[in-house]
Coordinates of N, CA, C and O in Angstrom, one line a residue:
X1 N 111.4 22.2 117.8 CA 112.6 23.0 118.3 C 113.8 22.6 117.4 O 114.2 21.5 117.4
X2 N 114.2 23.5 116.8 CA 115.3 23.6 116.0 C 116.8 23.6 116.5 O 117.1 24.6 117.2
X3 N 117.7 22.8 116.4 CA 119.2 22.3 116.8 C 120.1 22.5 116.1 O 119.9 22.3 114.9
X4 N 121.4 22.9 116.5 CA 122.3 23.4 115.6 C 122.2 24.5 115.3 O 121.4 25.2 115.8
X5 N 123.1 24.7 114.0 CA 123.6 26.0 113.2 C 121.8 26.4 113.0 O 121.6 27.2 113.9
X6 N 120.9 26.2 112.5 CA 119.7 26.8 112.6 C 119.1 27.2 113.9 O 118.3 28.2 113.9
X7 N 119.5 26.6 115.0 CA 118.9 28.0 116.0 C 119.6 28.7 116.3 O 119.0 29.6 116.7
X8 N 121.2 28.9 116.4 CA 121.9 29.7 116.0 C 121.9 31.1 115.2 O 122.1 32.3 115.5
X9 N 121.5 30.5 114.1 CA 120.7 31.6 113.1 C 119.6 32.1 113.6 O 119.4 33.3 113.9
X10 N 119.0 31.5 113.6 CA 117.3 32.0 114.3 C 117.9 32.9 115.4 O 117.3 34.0 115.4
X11 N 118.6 32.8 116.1 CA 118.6 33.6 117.4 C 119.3 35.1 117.2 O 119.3 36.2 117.8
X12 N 119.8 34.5 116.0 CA 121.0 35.5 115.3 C 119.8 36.5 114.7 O 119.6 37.6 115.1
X13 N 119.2 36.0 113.9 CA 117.9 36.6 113.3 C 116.9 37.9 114.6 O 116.6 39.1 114.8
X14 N 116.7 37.1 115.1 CA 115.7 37.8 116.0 C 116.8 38.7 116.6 O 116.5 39.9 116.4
X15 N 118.3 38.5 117.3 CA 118.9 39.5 117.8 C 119.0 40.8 116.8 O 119.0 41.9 117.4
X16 N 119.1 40.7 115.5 CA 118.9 41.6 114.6 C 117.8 42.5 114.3 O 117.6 43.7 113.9
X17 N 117.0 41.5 114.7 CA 115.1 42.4 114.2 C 115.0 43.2 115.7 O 114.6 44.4 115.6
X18 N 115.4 42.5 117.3 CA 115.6 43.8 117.9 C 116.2 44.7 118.0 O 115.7 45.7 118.4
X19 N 117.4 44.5 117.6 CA 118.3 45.5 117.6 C 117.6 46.6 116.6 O 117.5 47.7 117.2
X20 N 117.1 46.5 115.2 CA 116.6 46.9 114.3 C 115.3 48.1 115.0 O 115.1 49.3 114.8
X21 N 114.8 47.4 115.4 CA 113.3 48.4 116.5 C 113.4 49.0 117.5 O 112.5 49.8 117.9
X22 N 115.1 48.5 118.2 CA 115.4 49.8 119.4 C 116.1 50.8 118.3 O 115.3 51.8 118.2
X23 N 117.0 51.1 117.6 CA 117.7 51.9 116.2 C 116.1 52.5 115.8 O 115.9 53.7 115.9
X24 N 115.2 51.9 115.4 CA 114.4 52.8 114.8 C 113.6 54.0 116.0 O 113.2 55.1 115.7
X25 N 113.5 53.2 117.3 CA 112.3 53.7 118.0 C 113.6 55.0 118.6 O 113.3 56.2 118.6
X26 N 114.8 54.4 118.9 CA 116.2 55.8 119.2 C 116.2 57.0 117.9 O 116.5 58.2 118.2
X27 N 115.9 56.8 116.9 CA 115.8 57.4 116.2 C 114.6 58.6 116.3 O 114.7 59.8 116.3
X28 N 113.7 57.9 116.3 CA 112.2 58.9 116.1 C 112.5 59.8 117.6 O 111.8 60.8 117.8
X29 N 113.3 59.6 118.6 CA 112.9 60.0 119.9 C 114.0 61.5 119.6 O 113.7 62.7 119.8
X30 N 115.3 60.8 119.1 CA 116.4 61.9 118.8 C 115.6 62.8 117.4 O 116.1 63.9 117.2
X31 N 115.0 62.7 116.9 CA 114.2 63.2 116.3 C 112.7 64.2 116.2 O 112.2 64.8 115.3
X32 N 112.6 64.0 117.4 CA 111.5 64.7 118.1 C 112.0 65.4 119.1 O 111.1 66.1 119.5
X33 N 113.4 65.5 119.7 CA 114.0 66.3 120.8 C 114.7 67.4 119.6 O 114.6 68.6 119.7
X34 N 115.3 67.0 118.7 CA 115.5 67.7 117.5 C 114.8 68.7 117.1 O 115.1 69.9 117.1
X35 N 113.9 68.3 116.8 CA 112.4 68.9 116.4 C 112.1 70.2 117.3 O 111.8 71.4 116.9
X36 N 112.2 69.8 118.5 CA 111.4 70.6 119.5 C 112.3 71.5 119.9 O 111.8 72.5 120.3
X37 N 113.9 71.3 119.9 CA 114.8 72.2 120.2 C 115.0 73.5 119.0 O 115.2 74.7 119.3
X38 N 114.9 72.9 117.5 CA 114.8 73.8 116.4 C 113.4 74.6 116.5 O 113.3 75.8 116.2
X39 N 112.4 74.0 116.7 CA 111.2 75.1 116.9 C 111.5 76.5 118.3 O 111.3 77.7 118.3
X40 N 111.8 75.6 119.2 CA 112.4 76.6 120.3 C 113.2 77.6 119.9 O 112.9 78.8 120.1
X41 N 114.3 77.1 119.2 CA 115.2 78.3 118.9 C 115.0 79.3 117.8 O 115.3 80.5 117.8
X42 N 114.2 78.5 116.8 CA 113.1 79.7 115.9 C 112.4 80.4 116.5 O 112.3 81.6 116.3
X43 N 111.7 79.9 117.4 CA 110.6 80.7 118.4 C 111.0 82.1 118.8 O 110.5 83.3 118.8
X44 N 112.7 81.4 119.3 CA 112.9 82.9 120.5 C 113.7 83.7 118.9 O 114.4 84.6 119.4
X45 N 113.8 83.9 117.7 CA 114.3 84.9 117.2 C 113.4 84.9 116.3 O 113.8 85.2 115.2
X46 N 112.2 84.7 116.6 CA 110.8 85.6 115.9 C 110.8 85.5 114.5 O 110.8 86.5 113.8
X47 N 110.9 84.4 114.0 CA 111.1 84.2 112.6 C 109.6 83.1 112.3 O 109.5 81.9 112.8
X48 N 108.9 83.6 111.7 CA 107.4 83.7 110.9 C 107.4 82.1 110.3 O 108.3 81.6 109.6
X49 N 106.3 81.3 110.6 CA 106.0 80.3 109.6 C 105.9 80.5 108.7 O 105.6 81.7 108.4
X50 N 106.0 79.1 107.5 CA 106.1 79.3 106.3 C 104.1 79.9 106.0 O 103.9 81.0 105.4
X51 N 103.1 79.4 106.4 CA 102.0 79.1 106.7 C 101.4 80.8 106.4 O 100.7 81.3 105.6
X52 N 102.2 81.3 108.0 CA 101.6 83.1 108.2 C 102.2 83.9 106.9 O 101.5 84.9 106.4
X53 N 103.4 83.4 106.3 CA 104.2 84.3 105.4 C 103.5 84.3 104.3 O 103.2 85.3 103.7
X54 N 103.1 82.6 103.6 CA 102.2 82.8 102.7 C 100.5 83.6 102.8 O 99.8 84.0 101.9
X55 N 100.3 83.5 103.9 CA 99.1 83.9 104.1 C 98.8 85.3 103.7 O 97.8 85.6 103.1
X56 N 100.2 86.4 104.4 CA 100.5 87.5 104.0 C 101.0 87.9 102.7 O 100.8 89.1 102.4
X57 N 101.3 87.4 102.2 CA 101.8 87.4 100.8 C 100.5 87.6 100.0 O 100.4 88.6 99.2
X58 N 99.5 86.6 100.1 CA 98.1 86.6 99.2 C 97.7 87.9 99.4 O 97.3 88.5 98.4
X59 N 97.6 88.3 100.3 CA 97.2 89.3 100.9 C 97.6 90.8 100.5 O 97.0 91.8 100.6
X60 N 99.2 90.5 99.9 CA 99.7 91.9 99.6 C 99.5 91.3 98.1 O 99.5 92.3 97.4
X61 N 99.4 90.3 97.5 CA 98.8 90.8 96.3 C 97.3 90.9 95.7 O 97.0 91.4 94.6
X62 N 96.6 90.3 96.4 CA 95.6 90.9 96.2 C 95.3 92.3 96.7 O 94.5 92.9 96.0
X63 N 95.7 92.8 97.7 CA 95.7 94.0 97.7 C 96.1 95.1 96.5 O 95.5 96.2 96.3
X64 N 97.5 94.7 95.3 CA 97.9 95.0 95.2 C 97.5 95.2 93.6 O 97.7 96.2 92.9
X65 N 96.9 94.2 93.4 CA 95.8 94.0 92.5 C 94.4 94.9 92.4 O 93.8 95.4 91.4
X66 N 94.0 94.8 93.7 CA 93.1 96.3 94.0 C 93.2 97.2 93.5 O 92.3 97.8 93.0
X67 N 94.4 97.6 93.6 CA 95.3 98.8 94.0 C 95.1 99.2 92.5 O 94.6 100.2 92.1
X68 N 95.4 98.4 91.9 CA 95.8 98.6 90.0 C 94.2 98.7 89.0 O 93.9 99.1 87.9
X69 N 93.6 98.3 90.0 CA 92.2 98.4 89.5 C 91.8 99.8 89.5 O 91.6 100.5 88.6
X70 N 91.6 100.2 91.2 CA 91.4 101.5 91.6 C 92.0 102.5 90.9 O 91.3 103.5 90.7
X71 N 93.4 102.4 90.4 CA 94.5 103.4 89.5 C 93.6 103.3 88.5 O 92.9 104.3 88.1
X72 N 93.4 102.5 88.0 CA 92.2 102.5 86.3 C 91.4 102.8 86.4 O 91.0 102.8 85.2
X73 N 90.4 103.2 87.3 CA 89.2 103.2 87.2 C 89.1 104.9 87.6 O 88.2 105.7 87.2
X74 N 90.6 105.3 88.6 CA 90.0 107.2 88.7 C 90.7 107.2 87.1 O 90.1 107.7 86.2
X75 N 91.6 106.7 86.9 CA 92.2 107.3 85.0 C 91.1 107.4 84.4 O 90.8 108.5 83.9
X76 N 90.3 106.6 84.4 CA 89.2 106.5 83.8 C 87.8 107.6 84.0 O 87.0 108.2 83.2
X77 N 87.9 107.6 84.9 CA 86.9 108.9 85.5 C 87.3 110.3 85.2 O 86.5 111.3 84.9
X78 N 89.1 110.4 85.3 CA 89.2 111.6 85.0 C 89.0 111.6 83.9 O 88.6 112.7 83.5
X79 N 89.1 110.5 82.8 CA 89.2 111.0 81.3 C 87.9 111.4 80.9 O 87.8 112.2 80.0
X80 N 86.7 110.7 81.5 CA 85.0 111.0 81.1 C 85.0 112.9 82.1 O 84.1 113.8 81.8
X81 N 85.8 113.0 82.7 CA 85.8 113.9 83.5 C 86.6 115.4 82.7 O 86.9 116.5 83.1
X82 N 86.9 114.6 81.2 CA 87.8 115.7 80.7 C 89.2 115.9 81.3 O 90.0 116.7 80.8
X83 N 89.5 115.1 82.4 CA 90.8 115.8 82.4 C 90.7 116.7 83.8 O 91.7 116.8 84.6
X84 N 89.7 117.2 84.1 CA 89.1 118.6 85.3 C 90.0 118.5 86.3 O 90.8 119.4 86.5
X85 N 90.0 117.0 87.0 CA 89.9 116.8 87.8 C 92.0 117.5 88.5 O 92.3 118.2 89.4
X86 N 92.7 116.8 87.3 CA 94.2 116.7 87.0 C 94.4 118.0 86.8 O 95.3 118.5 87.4
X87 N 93.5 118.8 85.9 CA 94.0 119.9 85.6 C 93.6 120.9 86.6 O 94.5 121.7 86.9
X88 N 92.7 121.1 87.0 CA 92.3 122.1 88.1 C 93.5 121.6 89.5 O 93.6 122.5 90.4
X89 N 94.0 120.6 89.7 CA 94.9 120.8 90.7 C 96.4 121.1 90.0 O 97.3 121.0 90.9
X90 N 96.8 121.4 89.0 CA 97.9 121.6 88.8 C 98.0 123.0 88.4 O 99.1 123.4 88.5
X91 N 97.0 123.9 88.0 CA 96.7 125.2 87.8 C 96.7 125.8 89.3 O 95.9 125.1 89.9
X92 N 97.2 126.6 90.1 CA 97.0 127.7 91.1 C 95.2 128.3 90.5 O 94.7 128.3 89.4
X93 N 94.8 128.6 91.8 CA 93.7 129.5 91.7 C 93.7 130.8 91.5 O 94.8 131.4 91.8
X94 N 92.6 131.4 91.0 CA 93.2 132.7 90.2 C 92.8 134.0 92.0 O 92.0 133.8 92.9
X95 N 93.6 134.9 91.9 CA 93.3 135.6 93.1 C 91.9 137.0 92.9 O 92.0 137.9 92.1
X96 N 90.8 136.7 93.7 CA 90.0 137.4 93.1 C 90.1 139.0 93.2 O 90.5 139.4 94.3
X97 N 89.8 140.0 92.0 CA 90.3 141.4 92.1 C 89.3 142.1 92.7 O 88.1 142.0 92.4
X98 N 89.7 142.9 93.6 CA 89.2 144.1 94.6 C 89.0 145.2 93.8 O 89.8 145.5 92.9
X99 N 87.6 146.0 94.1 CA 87.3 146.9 93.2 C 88.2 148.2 94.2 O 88.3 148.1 95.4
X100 N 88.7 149.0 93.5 CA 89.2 150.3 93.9 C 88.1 151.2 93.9 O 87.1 151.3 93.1
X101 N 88.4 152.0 95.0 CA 87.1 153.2 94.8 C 87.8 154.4 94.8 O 88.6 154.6 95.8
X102 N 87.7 155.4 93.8 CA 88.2 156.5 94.1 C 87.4 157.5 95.1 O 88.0 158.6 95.4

């Protein structure tokens, strides 16, 4: 058992290391009520996790990537195609002639 200015300190010590673990454990609690009130208030104005947004995103570019494939591949068709395909829709159809009978 320690006497004098050393248990003084000692006592002083330990008053510090509690004080130190109620500050940390106040902390994590104001931290977690924090937490839970900012998710709430994102909640109610419908604003998207980071998580769904990337998810969607892959999604519009690989689609989008598709997309540029598909574009190449009818160019490509029309061109073995001669062209038919482009040109017969940009031409009007011809109107077919009625024989006259006298």
């Amino acid at each position: 058992m320690s006497t004098g200015p050393n248990r003084i300190l000692d006592e002083f010590a330990k008053l510090m290391t509690d004080a130190a673990g109620a500050a940390q454990g106040m902390r994590k609690e104001v931290e977690t009520a924090f937490r839970g009130q900012a998710e709430r208030i994102l909640n109610s104005m419908e604003i998207v996790q980071r998580e769904e947004f990337e998810a969607v995103r892959e999604m519009a570019l690989k689609a989008r990537a598709e997309n540029e494939k598909l574009v190449a591949r009818v160019a490509e068709l029309e061109a073995k195609l001669g062209g038919g395909a482009s040109k017969a829709a940009e031409k009007p159809a011809a109107k077919p002639r009625t024989k006259k009978t006298s």
